[in-house]
XYZ file of C-alpha atoms in Angstrom:
787
model
C 107.417 118.038 60.046
C 107.655 114.115 59.116
C 104.735 112.098 61.085
C 107.758 110.505 62.802
C 109.031 113.296 64.949
C 105.928 113.450 67.112
C 107.085 110.535 68.888
C 109.742 109.906 71.928
C 113.657 110.188 70.300
C 113.906 106.461 71.580
C 111.314 105.348 69.604
C 111.428 107.627 66.423
C 113.429 105.291 64.562
C 111.036 102.455 65.075
C 108.109 104.295 63.829
C 109.826 105.867 60.640
C 111.017 102.292 59.991
C 107.698 100.614 60.708
C 105.640 103.575 58.596
C 107.583 102.227 55.743
C 107.672 98.408 56.020
C 104.473 96.173 55.768
C 102.666 94.875 58.895
C 102.888 91.400 57.899
C 106.550 90.924 56.848
C 107.851 93.215 60.040
C 105.969 90.834 62.499
C 107.089 87.475 60.554
C 110.443 88.917 60.557
C 111.097 90.159 63.901
C 109.154 86.974 64.987
C 111.517 84.482 62.723
C 114.643 85.800 63.730
C 114.649 86.551 67.687
C 111.366 85.675 69.195
C 111.670 81.661 68.973
C 115.164 81.047 69.978
C 115.404 83.829 72.324
C 112.413 82.582 73.980
C 113.548 79.016 74.404
C 116.453 79.990 76.077
C 115.095 82.209 78.341
C 112.367 79.280 79.552
C 115.389 77.129 80.224
C 117.481 79.288 82.031
C 114.569 80.104 84.100
C 113.230 76.931 84.909
C 116.753 76.004 86.091
C 116.820 78.821 88.182
C 113.314 78.388 89.617
C 113.919 74.417 90.539
C 116.780 76.033 92.365
C 114.596 78.518 94.025
C 112.237 75.323 94.219
C 114.485 73.196 96.050
C 115.681 76.103 98.898
C 112.454 76.784 99.566
C 111.571 72.991 100.121
C 114.961 72.931 102.589
C 113.486 76.306 104.556
C 109.746 73.398 104.799
C 112.223 70.915 106.239
C 114.341 73.414 108.265
C 110.883 74.258 110.034
C 109.641 70.441 109.739
C 112.798 70.003 111.993
C 112.586 72.858 114.569
C 109.037 71.856 115.237
C 110.398 68.337 115.734
C 112.374 69.640 118.546
C 109.557 71.853 119.712
C 107.560 68.430 120.116
C 110.428 66.312 121.234
C 111.203 68.899 123.860
C 107.713 68.776 126.012
C 107.554 64.996 125.561
C 110.806 64.899 126.996
C 109.287 66.780 130.193
C 106.593 64.449 130.043
C 108.007 61.335 130.310
C 110.266 62.837 133.249
C 107.445 63.860 134.869
C 105.391 60.823 134.576
C 108.453 58.767 135.531
C 108.716 60.697 138.741
C 104.480 60.885 139.736
C 104.947 57.107 139.430
C 108.036 56.886 141.668
C 106.393 59.101 144.135
C 107.215 62.999 143.378
C 103.824 64.750 144.867
C 105.226 68.100 142.711
C 104.809 65.986 139.515
C 101.197 66.396 138.377
C 100.987 70.019 138.163
C 104.244 69.615 136.227
C 102.824 66.696 133.993
C 99.515 68.903 133.382
C 102.144 71.570 132.154
C 104.104 69.348 129.549
C 100.575 68.281 128.325
C 99.557 71.365 127.926
C 102.788 72.661 125.628
C 102.732 69.602 124.166
C 99.197 69.562 122.310
C 99.693 72.845 120.615
C 103.205 71.812 119.318
C 101.324 68.346 117.763
C 99.332 70.355 116.043
C 102.163 73.060 114.787
C 104.036 70.195 113.620
C 101.209 68.975 111.665
C 100.441 71.929 109.928
C 104.367 72.316 108.922
C 104.081 68.759 107.482
C 101.133 69.598 105.436
C 102.590 72.818 104.151
C 105.780 70.452 102.781
C 105.378 69.235 99.546
C 106.894 65.838 100.875
C 104.780 63.040 100.227
C 106.774 60.789 101.820
C 106.609 62.387 105.295
C 102.772 62.482 105.928
C 102.695 58.244 106.085
C 105.577 58.358 108.616
C 103.698 61.458 110.588
C 100.195 59.958 111.128
C 100.653 56.765 113.128
C 103.207 58.623 115.141
C 100.857 61.923 115.726
C 97.634 59.279 116.594
C 99.852 57.782 119.307
C 101.023 60.950 120.500
C 97.491 62.141 121.308
C 96.764 58.754 122.849
C 99.545 59.569 124.791
C 98.179 62.895 125.779
C 94.824 61.147 126.668
C 96.050 58.249 128.816
C 95.917 58.011 132.679
C 99.766 57.731 133.885
C 98.564 54.609 136.795
C 97.126 52.786 133.492
C 100.643 51.613 132.975
C 103.611 50.642 134.938
C 106.321 53.208 134.882
C 108.690 50.959 133.051
C 106.000 50.693 130.086
C 105.374 54.572 130.153
C 109.110 55.243 129.906
C 109.490 52.379 127.063
C 106.994 53.981 125.283
C 108.014 57.369 125.614
C 111.510 56.562 124.522
C 110.126 54.823 121.393
C 108.031 57.527 120.587
C 111.560 60.150 120.849
C 113.128 57.538 118.805
C 110.589 57.599 115.973
C 110.199 61.505 116.659
C 114.488 61.419 115.287
C 113.713 58.571 112.502
C 111.182 61.168 111.241
C 113.665 64.172 111.998
C 115.754 62.179 109.569
C 113.634 61.165 106.950
C 112.487 65.224 106.971
C 116.301 65.893 106.343
C 116.824 63.652 103.347
C 113.014 63.749 101.356
C 114.279 67.897 101.929
C 117.196 67.496 100.663
C 118.557 69.166 103.795
C 121.135 66.202 104.183
C 122.431 66.566 100.841
C 122.976 69.704 99.773
C 126.385 70.259 98.294
C 126.764 73.736 100.671
C 129.520 72.578 103.620
C 128.440 75.085 106.112
C 124.239 73.951 105.728
C 125.470 69.724 105.650
C 127.243 70.341 109.207
C 124.470 72.794 110.207
C 121.938 70.411 109.400
C 123.667 67.425 110.178
C 123.953 68.567 114.117
C 120.535 69.409 114.049
C 119.246 66.185 112.523
C 121.875 63.833 113.883
C 123.175 65.015 117.001
C 120.872 67.054 118.662
C 117.752 64.989 119.855
C 120.117 62.030 120.601
C 121.963 64.329 122.827
C 118.761 65.689 124.266
C 117.043 62.167 125.045
C 120.115 60.857 126.676
C 120.637 64.008 128.632
C 116.581 63.873 130.095
C 117.569 60.218 130.390
C 120.103 61.050 133.090
C 117.815 63.414 134.555
C 114.696 61.282 134.858
C 116.302 58.012 135.685
C 118.757 59.953 138.384
C 115.527 61.252 139.650
C 113.810 57.999 140.376
C 116.845 56.707 141.828
C 117.554 58.951 144.191
C 113.864 58.851 145.124
C 113.765 55.089 145.828
C 117.191 55.271 147.758
C 114.975 58.309 149.997
C 112.197 56.220 150.524
C 113.035 52.714 150.768
C 116.813 52.175 151.335
C 119.690 50.985 149.054
C 118.952 47.304 147.774
C 121.352 45.686 145.248
C 118.771 46.387 142.685
C 118.917 49.748 143.148
C 122.724 49.454 143.072
C 122.762 47.611 139.494
C 120.325 50.518 138.145
C 122.442 52.985 139.011
C 125.891 51.686 137.651
C 123.813 51.173 134.538
C 122.889 55.032 134.211
C 126.380 55.761 135.311
C 127.603 53.995 132.023
C 124.631 55.586 130.260
C 126.822 58.909 130.543
C 129.423 57.582 128.243
C 126.061 58.490 125.270
C 126.496 61.898 126.252
C 129.834 62.137 126.275
C 129.904 60.707 122.877
C 127.210 62.778 121.377
C 128.723 66.008 122.675
C 131.963 64.967 121.319
C 129.899 64.233 117.391
C 128.545 67.582 118.292
C 132.030 69.369 119.026
C 133.255 67.803 115.507
C 130.533 69.478 113.621
C 131.199 72.817 115.641
C 135.043 72.805 114.785
C 133.939 71.480 111.178
C 132.035 74.911 110.967
C 134.523 76.813 112.238
C 137.581 75.645 110.178
C 135.223 76.772 106.689
C 134.643 79.893 108.239
C 131.339 79.932 109.899
C 131.066 80.857 112.897
C 130.036 78.909 116.024
C 126.640 78.633 117.885
C 127.339 81.637 120.714
C 125.858 79.231 123.428
C 127.745 76.212 122.397
C 130.653 76.417 124.949
C 127.908 76.695 128.008
C 126.501 73.709 126.554
C 129.158 71.878 125.934
C 130.241 72.855 129.680
C 126.987 72.504 131.535
C 126.090 69.056 129.724
C 129.826 67.278 130.642
C 129.351 68.439 134.496
C 126.129 67.050 134.539
C 127.347 63.669 132.596
C 130.515 63.711 135.510
C 128.139 64.435 138.518
C 125.645 61.529 137.226
C 128.796 59.116 136.619
C 130.516 60.147 140.005
C 128.035 59.587 142.090
C 124.807 57.883 140.809
C 126.722 55.814 138.524
C 129.398 54.919 141.876
C 126.597 54.014 143.852
C 126.107 57.159 146.025
C 122.778 57.877 146.130
C 123.081 60.464 148.865
C 121.892 63.708 146.597
C 118.702 65.546 146.545
C 116.361 64.368 144.064
C 115.067 67.443 143.395
C 118.317 69.255 142.742
C 119.222 66.952 140.326
C 116.165 67.246 138.299
C 116.755 70.782 138.348
C 119.876 70.521 137.220
C 119.089 68.199 134.437
C 116.583 70.687 133.119
C 118.693 73.196 132.887
C 121.377 71.267 130.970
C 118.290 70.618 128.806
C 117.163 74.307 128.399
C 121.129 74.915 127.033
C 120.670 72.225 125.081
C 117.324 73.705 123.360
C 118.898 77.588 123.399
C 121.878 75.709 121.165
C 119.523 73.902 118.622
C 117.429 77.455 118.569
C 121.037 79.023 117.297
C 121.637 76.024 115.170
C 117.911 76.351 113.250
C 118.382 80.393 113.093
C 122.009 79.735 111.452
C 120.666 77.425 108.639
C 117.775 79.477 108.256
C 119.496 82.840 107.627
C 122.099 80.592 105.243
C 118.874 79.136 103.298
C 117.274 82.282 103.554
C 120.310 83.867 101.832
C 120.377 81.131 99.396
C 117.094 82.245 98.349
C 117.412 85.636 97.963
C 120.326 85.068 95.653
C 118.629 82.672 93.459
C 115.425 84.982 93.231
C 117.594 88.136 92.464
C 119.632 86.125 89.696
C 116.134 84.966 88.843
C 115.008 88.403 88.248
C 117.569 89.574 86.822
C 117.723 86.653 83.877
C 114.255 86.865 83.446
C 114.706 90.771 83.159
C 117.151 90.136 80.904
C 115.440 87.616 78.642
C 112.350 90.519 79.296
C 114.632 93.235 77.570
C 115.715 91.047 74.593
C 111.976 90.334 74.247
C 110.819 93.987 74.467
C 113.610 94.697 71.418
C 111.794 92.031 69.218
C 108.152 93.973 70.108
C 109.741 97.311 69.730
C 108.566 97.668 66.426
C 105.230 96.109 67.377
C 104.712 99.302 69.890
C 106.262 101.530 67.607
C 103.668 100.979 64.922
C 100.805 100.497 67.756
C 101.727 104.229 69.079
C 101.654 105.613 65.456
C 98.418 106.942 65.808
C 96.737 103.368 64.805
C 94.827 102.139 68.346
C 94.684 106.307 69.218
C 92.858 107.050 66.338
C 90.501 103.850 66.814
C 89.752 104.740 70.167
C 89.133 108.387 68.984
C 87.274 107.582 66.466
C 84.910 105.239 68.976
C 84.513 108.427 71.368
C 83.431 110.438 68.617
C 80.597 108.479 67.167
C 79.280 107.546 70.497
C 79.552 111.593 71.627
C 77.869 112.236 68.033
C 75.052 109.430 69.282
C 74.901 111.440 72.656
C 76.537 109.589 74.456
C 79.656 111.915 76.657
C 80.863 108.956 78.703
C 83.303 107.730 77.089
C 87.044 107.226 77.796
C 90.437 107.995 75.819
C 93.699 106.607 77.566
C 96.150 107.226 75.144
C 99.932 107.403 76.615
C 102.547 109.387 75.696
C 102.966 113.000 75.110
C 102.448 113.323 71.360
C 99.837 115.101 68.997
C 97.574 112.055 69.404
C 98.086 111.803 73.069
C 97.351 115.564 73.272
C 94.355 115.126 71.260
C 93.077 112.886 73.541
C 93.388 115.113 76.551
C 92.152 117.665 75.070
C 89.240 115.690 73.861
C 88.551 113.806 77.452
C 88.707 117.292 78.838
C 86.312 118.907 76.125
C 83.975 115.282 77.215
C 84.224 115.944 80.891
C 83.595 120.212 80.447
C 80.638 119.463 78.354
C 79.350 116.587 80.570
C 79.651 118.669 83.501
C 77.962 121.520 81.383
C 74.773 119.551 80.138
C 74.551 118.201 83.442
C 74.386 121.580 85.370
C 72.281 122.640 82.722
C 69.687 119.361 83.182
C 70.336 120.086 86.985
C 69.239 123.597 86.318
C 66.114 123.253 84.531
C 65.096 120.589 86.617
C 65.093 122.842 89.916
C 63.569 126.017 87.442
C 61.108 123.464 86.726
C 60.236 122.552 89.962
C 60.237 126.476 90.962
C 58.834 127.421 87.802
C 55.487 125.143 88.563
C 55.864 126.693 92.268
C 56.367 130.555 91.171
C 53.292 129.401 88.762
C 50.959 128.692 91.696
C 51.939 131.450 93.934
C 51.186 133.474 90.787
C 47.761 132.393 90.509
C 47.360 132.686 94.445
C 49.082 136.023 94.255
C 46.906 137.220 91.595
C 43.684 136.003 92.994
C 44.216 137.466 96.421
C 45.510 140.968 94.636
C 42.381 141.195 92.762
C 40.513 140.102 96.157
C 42.881 142.755 97.971
C 41.968 145.158 95.090
C 37.958 144.980 95.775
C 38.380 144.935 99.666
C 40.691 148.569 98.845
C 37.434 149.644 97.035
C 34.999 148.474 99.935
C 37.607 150.176 102.241
C 37.973 153.048 100.487
C 34.251 154.006 100.133
C 33.764 153.175 104.218
C 36.402 155.643 104.882
C 34.633 158.269 102.698
C 31.416 158.259 104.665
C 33.495 157.772 107.661
C 35.287 160.966 106.300
C 31.881 162.562 105.845
C 30.361 161.319 109.029
C 33.505 162.668 111.070
C 32.795 166.175 109.347
C 29.342 166.350 110.437
C 30.201 165.174 113.731
C 32.614 167.978 113.711
C 30.434 170.819 112.777
C 27.950 169.210 115.743
C 30.808 169.366 117.873
C 30.805 173.026 117.162
C 27.553 173.709 117.803
C 27.569 171.824 121.056
C 30.743 173.680 121.985
C 28.708 177.143 121.249
C 25.759 175.992 123.272
C 27.936 174.502 126.029
C 29.702 177.963 126.157
C 26.745 180.200 126.363
C 25.209 177.595 129.158
C 28.541 178.074 130.948
C 28.539 181.707 131.003
C 24.392 181.251 132.337
C 25.979 179.207 134.758
C 28.712 181.572 135.992
C 26.179 184.275 136.486
C 23.961 182.051 138.327
C 27.100 181.308 140.544
C 27.405 185.136 141.129
C 23.912 185.543 142.002
C 24.065 182.471 144.347
C 26.715 184.094 145.905
C 25.107 187.125 146.807
C 21.910 185.687 147.816
C 24.403 183.592 150.404
C 26.114 186.799 151.736
C 22.709 187.990 152.246
C 21.502 185.148 154.306
C 24.486 185.848 156.303
C 22.797 189.215 156.961
C 19.244 188.497 157.951
C 21.045 185.681 160.110
C 22.726 188.347 161.571
C 19.408 190.597 162.442
C 17.721 187.653 163.858
C 20.626 187.474 165.868
C 20.037 191.103 166.876
C 16.030 191.042 167.391
C 16.824 187.441 169.694
C 18.976 190.065 171.694
C 16.187 193.044 171.868
C 13.631 190.602 172.683
C 16.001 189.653 175.862
C 15.890 193.507 176.942
C 12.044 193.675 176.938
C 11.485 190.582 178.418
C 14.210 192.169 180.995
C 12.472 195.469 181.189
C 8.781 193.811 181.635
C 10.413 191.223 184.882
C 11.702 194.272 185.967
C 8.334 196.351 185.440
C 6.625 193.787 187.042
C 8.834 193.457 189.751
C 8.348 197.387 190.322
C 4.518 196.936 189.914
C 4.633 194.169 192.865
C 6.710 196.758 195.210
C 4.139 199.232 194.060
C 1.509 196.802 194.954
C 3.113 196.378 198.389
C 3.720 200.217 199.498
C 0.333 200.793 198.548
C -1.022 198.429 200.864
C 0.814 200.103 203.295
C -0.500 203.444 202.485
C -4.091 202.252 202.814
C -6.624 204.344 201.934
C -4.016 206.683 200.754
C -2.092 204.468 198.099
C -5.459 202.991 196.720
C -5.067 205.005 193.808
C -1.383 204.411 193.242
C -2.080 200.613 193.677
C -4.762 200.518 190.999
C -2.091 202.228 188.833
C 0.411 199.578 190.120
C -1.546 196.414 189.552
C -2.374 197.997 185.783
C 1.025 198.127 185.166
C 2.108 194.862 186.799
C -1.066 193.509 184.302
C 0.336 195.574 181.630
C 4.125 194.254 182.069
C 2.868 190.823 182.198
C 1.080 190.940 178.828
C 4.406 192.738 177.447
C 6.650 189.721 179.268
C 4.156 187.289 177.720
C 3.980 188.729 174.097
C 7.996 189.150 174.157
C 7.811 185.428 174.870
C 5.817 184.873 171.884
C 8.010 187.007 169.133
C 10.946 185.268 170.829
C 9.845 181.728 170.016
C 8.074 183.423 166.671
C 11.674 184.997 166.014
C 13.345 181.803 167.560
C 11.513 179.517 164.848
C 12.517 182.326 161.622
C 15.995 182.015 163.138
C 15.729 178.292 162.651
C 14.525 178.200 159.550
C 16.878 180.923 158.633
C 19.671 178.778 159.737
C 18.160 175.745 158.075
C 17.653 178.062 154.522
C 21.503 179.080 155.275
C 22.534 175.760 155.022
C 20.512 174.392 152.341
C 21.750 177.496 150.118
C 25.445 176.797 150.728
C 24.722 173.156 150.062
C 22.840 174.306 146.770
C 26.217 176.865 145.903
C 28.575 174.238 146.428
C 26.616 172.135 144.133
C 26.424 174.954 141.948
C 30.097 175.414 141.996
C 30.723 171.717 141.128
C 28.179 172.448 138.068
C 29.943 175.728 137.260
C 33.313 173.232 136.900
C 32.379 170.409 135.426
C 30.172 172.697 132.897
C 34.239 174.642 132.969
C 35.556 170.892 132.066
C 32.974 169.821 129.722
C 32.951 172.958 127.891
C 37.085 172.638 127.228
C 37.016 169.285 126.527
C 34.056 169.591 123.755
C 36.253 172.604 121.997
C 39.420 169.669 122.211
C 36.734 167.259 120.486
C 36.152 169.835 117.818
C 40.301 170.980 117.513
C 40.355 166.601 117.058
C 37.200 166.191 115.318
C 38.369 169.019 112.495
C 41.967 167.170 112.383
C 40.929 163.805 112.201
C 38.318 164.880 109.493
C 41.457 166.642 107.080
C 43.687 163.024 108.132
C 40.709 160.664 106.589
C 40.212 163.305 104.205
C 44.232 161.922 103.022
C 43.608 158.672 103.955
C 40.671 158.318 101.481
C 42.774 160.114 98.885
C 45.779 157.701 99.604
C 43.738 154.709 99.533
C 41.999 155.790 96.038
C 45.917 155.660 94.847
C 46.402 152.790 96.626
C 43.429 150.730 95.293
C 44.703 151.869 91.361
C 48.105 150.531 92.388
C 46.648 147.156 93.692
C 44.693 146.689 90.088
C 47.816 147.543 88.445
C 49.401 145.050 90.774
C 47.019 142.375 89.409
C 47.782 143.224 85.692
C 51.165 143.258 86.583
C 51.054 139.439 88.428
C 48.952 138.169 85.473
C 51.850 139.253 83.026
C 54.369 137.432 85.333
C 52.101 134.133 85.334
C 52.354 134.316 81.684
C 55.751 135.277 81.580
C 56.544 132.023 83.768
C 54.401 129.630 81.955
C 56.459 130.479 79.042
C 60.065 130.306 81.093
C 58.505 126.676 81.899
C 57.894 126.127 78.417
C 61.573 127.231 77.227
C 63.065 125.532 80.497
C 61.395 122.177 79.164
C 62.962 122.920 75.153
C 66.254 123.551 76.983
C 65.551 120.187 78.822
C 64.368 118.235 76.018
C 67.265 119.618 73.546
C 69.970 117.941 76.171
C 67.850 114.848 77.779
C 68.745 112.271 75.602
C 72.692 112.750 76.222
C 74.275 110.110 78.524
C 76.514 111.844 81.031
C 79.358 110.643 83.383
C 77.765 112.683 86.170
C 74.177 112.244 87.568
C 71.535 115.197 87.221
C 69.074 116.792 89.595
C 66.180 115.345 87.060
C 67.337 111.972 87.962
C 67.902 112.855 91.806
C 64.446 113.728 92.325
C 63.359 110.587 90.513
C 65.675 108.727 92.599
C 64.534 110.034 95.546
C 60.427 109.639 94.782
C 61.388 105.849 93.990
C 62.914 105.337 96.894
C 60.306 107.134 99.254
C 57.494 104.894 97.152
C 59.898 101.752 97.978
C 60.590 102.609 101.721
C 56.468 102.687 102.423
C 56.387 99.569 99.977
C 58.815 97.559 101.873
C 59.104 99.663 105.414
C 62.245 101.129 106.658
C 64.717 98.208 107.415
C 64.292 96.825 104.220
C 64.352 99.906 102.258
C 67.513 100.956 104.108
C 69.652 97.794 102.913
C 68.546 98.409 99.386
C 69.856 101.827 99.391
C 73.427 100.536 100.137
C 73.585 97.846 97.273
C 76.281 99.349 94.715
C 74.404 97.874 91.813
C 71.268 98.446 92.975
C 68.558 100.766 91.361
C 69.072 103.553 94.219
C 73.087 104.260 93.333
C 73.818 105.809 90.119
C 76.664 107.260 89.537
C 77.423 109.588 91.809
C 73.760 110.034 92.868
C 72.653 108.393 96.024
C 70.181 107.827 98.416
C 70.828 109.674 102.020
C 68.438 109.567 105.046
C 68.647 112.345 107.397
C 67.092 113.005 111.005
C 66.132 116.590 112.707
C 69.385 115.481 114.397
C 71.837 116.486 111.655
C 72.657 112.324 111.716
C 72.818 110.410 109.039
C 70.743 107.379 109.398
C 71.704 106.281 105.587
C 74.450 107.739 103.336
C 74.403 105.220 100.287
C 77.351 106.234 99.082
C 79.708 105.093 101.910
C 78.096 102.494 104.846
C 80.986 103.630 106.870
C 79.471 107.249 106.922
C 76.021 106.127 108.268
C 76.111 107.658 112.145
C 78.086 110.503 111.247
C 76.548 114.031 111.404
C 76.196 117.036 109.188
C 78.446 119.388 111.745
C 81.155 116.873 111.405
C 81.305 117.018 107.403
C 83.758 119.566 105.676
C 83.036 122.348 103.182
C 79.197 123.236 104.425
C 77.292 125.333 106.404
C 75.794 122.439 108.862
C 73.499 125.087 110.397
C 72.328 126.678 106.977
C 72.001 123.350 105.473
C 69.495 122.291 108.408
C 67.864 125.114 108.665
C 66.792 125.116 104.525
C 66.529 121.013 104.340
C 64.156 121.041 107.293
C 62.506 124.137 105.948
C 61.825 122.448 102.360
C 60.628 119.020 103.742
C 58.168 120.173 106.592
C 56.624 121.954 103.448
C 56.164 118.903 101.688
C 59.311 118.795 99.941
C 61.451 120.386 97.263
C 65.086 121.873 96.666
C 67.617 123.307 97.983
C 71.418 124.277 97.371
C 74.370 124.170 99.330
C 78.201 122.966 99.321
C 79.885 120.154 100.362
C 82.884 117.278 100.075
C 81.624 114.993 97.080
C 82.651 111.592 98.949
C 83.802 109.991 95.584
C 86.663 112.775 94.613
C 87.425 114.770 98.027
C 86.385 118.158 95.982
C 84.260 120.546 97.669
C 81.160 121.412 95.432
C 78.137 122.820 95.068
C 74.865 120.380 94.982
C 71.126 120.481 94.409
C 69.740 117.674 96.123
C 65.796 117.362 96.208
C 64.087 115.991 99.571
C 61.228 114.896 100.554
C 59.603 114.195 104.328
C 59.135 110.177 105.654
C 58.202 111.543 108.984
C 58.198 113.985 111.294
C 61.915 113.054 112.137
C 63.072 111.981 109.243
C 63.181 112.971 105.434
C 64.583 111.221 102.731
C 66.950 112.972 99.834
C 68.972 112.730 96.694
C 71.658 115.496 95.567
C 73.181 115.579 92.097
C 76.828 117.340 92.251
C 77.363 120.792 90.270
C 80.425 121.447 88.466
C 81.166 124.429 90.645
C 80.510 126.240 93.858
C 77.671 127.187 94.984
C 77.704 131.464 95.544
C 76.339 132.654 98.655
């Protein structure tokens, strides 16, 4: 396979030839044979076409000036009529006059701009004094001059506008164009349109004033003379219509279309001129002035529509010429370019024969060898050199992304490793402290287990004593019940003795009665019953002593009964208390038994806890040793990470890395503290400033998820994290503020890269500004973050 076969078939012959000829010979031969004559011919043709095109552009500019001249003439004619009517006594002319002045001012400005935009140096000297007089006219009150002076002054300005239009037609070559259609159109526009407008406006303005004068002061010979003179002016309108008709017929003869509005313009103008000639021109001044003015205004409106249609036809014709010349110029230029391309074909073939591509590749290889991975190779085509350049570019991009990931991961690992070392040291200290505490706790638990064991033994002894006490109490309670039963019998005996004493007392009472009766009977018996009386007296004395003794026994028995009753009540109370005491001792005995069982169980459990604490103490000491080993390994990992970062840190990359992102964040926060939030925020947006580096930029975020600063794109300032595609906003807000609230740190997430539009993993370093704001910068990764 030859070298020439590597190229596109169209360029292959040239490459084959150019590889076999000296470079100087090839260039000189091709330049001498083709380049010089072809260049001269192409320049001459293009110059002529360019001149023709410039001429058409000048004509279009001239046509624009012509249109603006009519745009100035129309309100000027209205201004002339309203001033004439106002000075003649028309009450409604003042508002219309102001409206005409309002239209005239922007029309003058537009004509001034159109003339300034043309390349016609002869127009400005003619237009400047005319413009000044028009502006002076607008700033002059109507009452400052007579009606005749005003009318003559404005007629003179209209005449100068006609001359300006004629000069514009000549200097812009509109009136000199060889195309007959354009000539007739421009002739009708420049030399016929304005005179027709002015003649028709004169009929309207003068006729209205004559009718007003006739209505206000009567018809006088002078008024009749002016009316007849105005009737003669209708010939001017007829003549202008005739000339315009000739131009329209000439257009039709050469195949152009007549303006659609021309028949209405011709008919209305002729009718209006005939009405003026037959009415006012014949001395008949009986018409309404307002109706006459309105009819004339309608005629002028139709004539202005004719002007617009003529301008549109001329613009269309000139636009066609301009387009034709542009295409011709493009075709000739393209043909010349193609011929010139045939000359440089060999040069292009030589260029694409690997020289330029190899130079680019060599330069990029050299820079990559020195550690610059930002080089770009732009070699078009599909040959081996282009493919090699493309593959090399992909290799550089991939290598740059890998190195960026390595540096980013190394930066994150360094930060996290430092935190891990600190945490390991704190964990080691806490583990050792925990081991000592566990050892102390284990000793305390062993002592507690021994104490619980002793308490359990004491509780068992108390339980045995309590059981004996419970038995004695139960026996005492039985004796108390027996005593209560005996006291009940004693109480019954006391009641029976009371009853017996009552019987004795009753016997003593009855014996006393019987002794008394016996004494009475002995007294009745006299001496015979004296012995019986002595016996009766003794019996009575005995009955009295028995009754007295029975009373004393009753009193003693009553006192004994009362005491027995009190003793029964007290023994009953003691019995109730004894029953409560028995029940309490029974409950205490049960609870002491339960405490004894629980103490045994607690003693067994504490022995197990003591054993577990001893095992945990050993495990804790093992953990402390493992933490020390982890801290040592973490230091070694940090050292290796630093070596890894040092190995790739000198490489220049296309994208930013996490270590640079952290530096930017720290610098940005220091800058913000130094110059203030507002000034720093503006500095963060500067594209060539110190806070935007490749795809790294500063962002400021609040707790609501609103970006207060988005350095990559100011338009995104004020947007919300929740609106960003490709990001878990809720998790992001939790993680980012967790890092900020802890003093700053790294977080990883997925988000859309605003420079490429792709969803990519990103590692951002954030620092708190205050309680509501944080500042950060992130480095994009080459792949998505996996959850």
